[in-house]
CSV table of C-alpha atoms in Angstrom, one decimal:
chain,number,residue,atom,x,y,z
G,1,UNK,CA,224.5,179.0,-98.8
G,2,UNK,CA,223.2,177.1,-95.7
G,3,UNK,CA,223.9,173.5,-94.8
G,4,UNK,CA,221.4,171.8,-92.5
G,5,UNK,CA,222.1,168.4,-91.0
G,6,UNK,CA,218.8,166.6,-91.3
G,7,UNK,CA,219.1,164.0,-88.6
G,8,UNK,CA,218.2,163.4,-85.0
G,9,UNK,CA,220.0,165.7,-82.5
G,10,UNK,CA,222.3,162.8,-81.5
G,11,UNK,CA,223.1,161.9,-85.1
G,12,UNK,CA,223.6,165.6,-86.1
G,13,UNK,CA,226.1,166.1,-83.3
G,14,UNK,CA,228.0,163.0,-84.3
G,15,UNK,CA,228.1,164.0,-88.0
G,16,UNK,CA,229.3,167.5,-87.1
G,17,UNK,CA,232.0,166.2,-84.7
G,18,UNK,CA,233.3,163.6,-87.2
G,19,UNK,CA,233.4,166.0,-90.2
G,20,UNK,CA,236.4,168.3,-90.1
G,21,UNK,CA,235.2,170.2,-93.1
G,22,UNK,CA,231.9,171.1,-91.3
G,23,UNK,CA,233.8,172.4,-88.3
G,24,UNK,CA,235.6,174.9,-90.6
G,25,UNK,CA,232.3,176.4,-91.8
G,26,UNK,CA,230.7,179.2,-89.7
G,27,UNK,CA,227.8,178.0,-87.5
G,28,UNK,CA,224.5,179.9,-86.9
G,29,UNK,CA,223.0,179.5,-83.4
G,30,UNK,CA,219.3,180.2,-82.9
G,31,UNK,CA,217.5,180.9,-79.7
G,32,UNK,CA,214.0,180.2,-80.7
G,33,UNK,CA,211.4,180.2,-77.9
G,34,UNK,CA,208.6,178.5,-79.8
G,35,UNK,CA,207.6,174.9,-79.3
G,36,UNK,CA,207.9,172.6,-82.3
G,37,UNK,CA,204.9,171.9,-84.5
G,38,UNK,CA,206.6,168.7,-85.6
G,39,UNK,CA,204.4,165.7,-84.6
G,40,UNK,CA,205.9,162.9,-86.6
G,41,UNK,CA,208.5,162.1,-83.9
G,42,UNK,CA,208.7,163.2,-80.3
G,43,UNK,CA,211.6,165.4,-79.3
G,44,UNK,CA,213.3,164.8,-76.0
G,45,UNK,CA,213.2,168.6,-75.2
G,46,UNK,CA,210.5,171.1,-76.1
G,47,UNK,CA,213.0,173.5,-77.7
G,48,UNK,CA,214.2,170.9,-80.2
G,49,UNK,CA,212.8,171.8,-83.6
G,50,UNK,CA,212.5,169.9,-86.9
G,51,UNK,CA,215.1,170.6,-89.5
G,52,UNK,CA,212.4,172.4,-91.6
G,53,UNK,CA,211.5,174.6,-88.7
G,54,UNK,CA,215.1,175.6,-88.1
G,55,UNK,CA,215.6,176.3,-91.8
G,56,UNK,CA,212.5,178.6,-91.7
G,57,UNK,CA,213.9,180.5,-88.8
G,58,UNK,CA,217.4,180.8,-90.3
G,59,UNK,CA,215.9,182.0,-93.7
G,60,UNK,CA,213.7,184.5,-91.9
G,61,UNK,CA,216.6,185.8,-89.8
G,62,UNK,CA,218.8,186.1,-92.9
G,63,UNK,CA,216.2,188.3,-94.7
G,64,UNK,CA,214.7,185.6,-96.9
G,65,UNK,CA,211.2,186.1,-95.4
G,66,UNK,CA,209.2,184.9,-98.5
G,67,UNK,CA,211.2,181.7,-98.8
G,68,UNK,CA,210.9,181.2,-95.0
G,69,UNK,CA,207.1,181.6,-95.1
G,70,UNK,CA,206.7,179.3,-98.1
G,71,UNK,CA,208.9,176.6,-96.5
G,72,UNK,CA,207.0,176.8,-93.2
G,73,UNK,CA,203.6,176.7,-94.9
G,74,UNK,CA,204.6,173.6,-96.9
G,75,UNK,CA,205.9,172.0,-93.7
G,76,UNK,CA,202.4,172.5,-92.3
G,77,UNK,CA,200.9,170.9,-95.4
G,78,UNK,CA,203.1,167.9,-95.0
G,79,UNK,CA,202.3,167.7,-91.2
G,80,UNK,CA,198.6,168.0,-92.0
G,81,UNK,CA,198.8,165.2,-94.6
G,82,UNK,CA,200.7,163.0,-92.2
G,83,UNK,CA,198.2,163.5,-89.4
G,84,UNK,CA,195.4,162.4,-91.8
G,85,UNK,CA,197.1,159.0,-92.1
G,86,UNK,CA,197.4,158.6,-88.3
G,87,UNK,CA,194.1,160.0,-86.9
G,88,UNK,CA,191.6,157.4,-86.0
G,89,UNK,CA,188.8,159.7,-85.0
G,90,UNK,CA,186.8,162.1,-87.2
G,91,UNK,CA,189.2,163.4,-90.0
G,92,UNK,CA,189.1,166.7,-91.7
G,93,UNK,CA,189.7,165.8,-95.3
G,94,UNK,CA,189.3,169.3,-96.5
G,95,UNK,CA,193.0,169.8,-95.8
G,96,UNK,CA,192.8,173.5,-95.0
G,97,UNK,CA,196.6,174.0,-95.1
G,98,UNK,CA,196.8,172.5,-98.6
G,99,UNK,CA,193.7,174.4,-99.7
G,100,UNK,CA,195.5,177.6,-98.8
G,101,UNK,CA,198.0,177.0,-101.6
G,102,UNK,CA,195.4,175.8,-104.1
G,103,UNK,CA,193.0,178.7,-103.7
């Protein structure tokens, strides 16, 4: 079982520090070199990833490659859908990431 704190980095740190029960659970550190694809909010540092991206990495590194791929691909679908609501220029309503799941 994995527990992911879905919060900003500052909030997650605060939650972790204030929760004694979390401090007694083993932590997994990742050293991912990739830049986040998360576009809904801007990270302070390039190496800060979205919770979903971290979950995908942890699942992949733990041998759950199919679950990891599915999670990462659905994250791309959500990001694609979000960007359609924010883009003011020419929009691609074909939604290729979503179509990949439908086809």
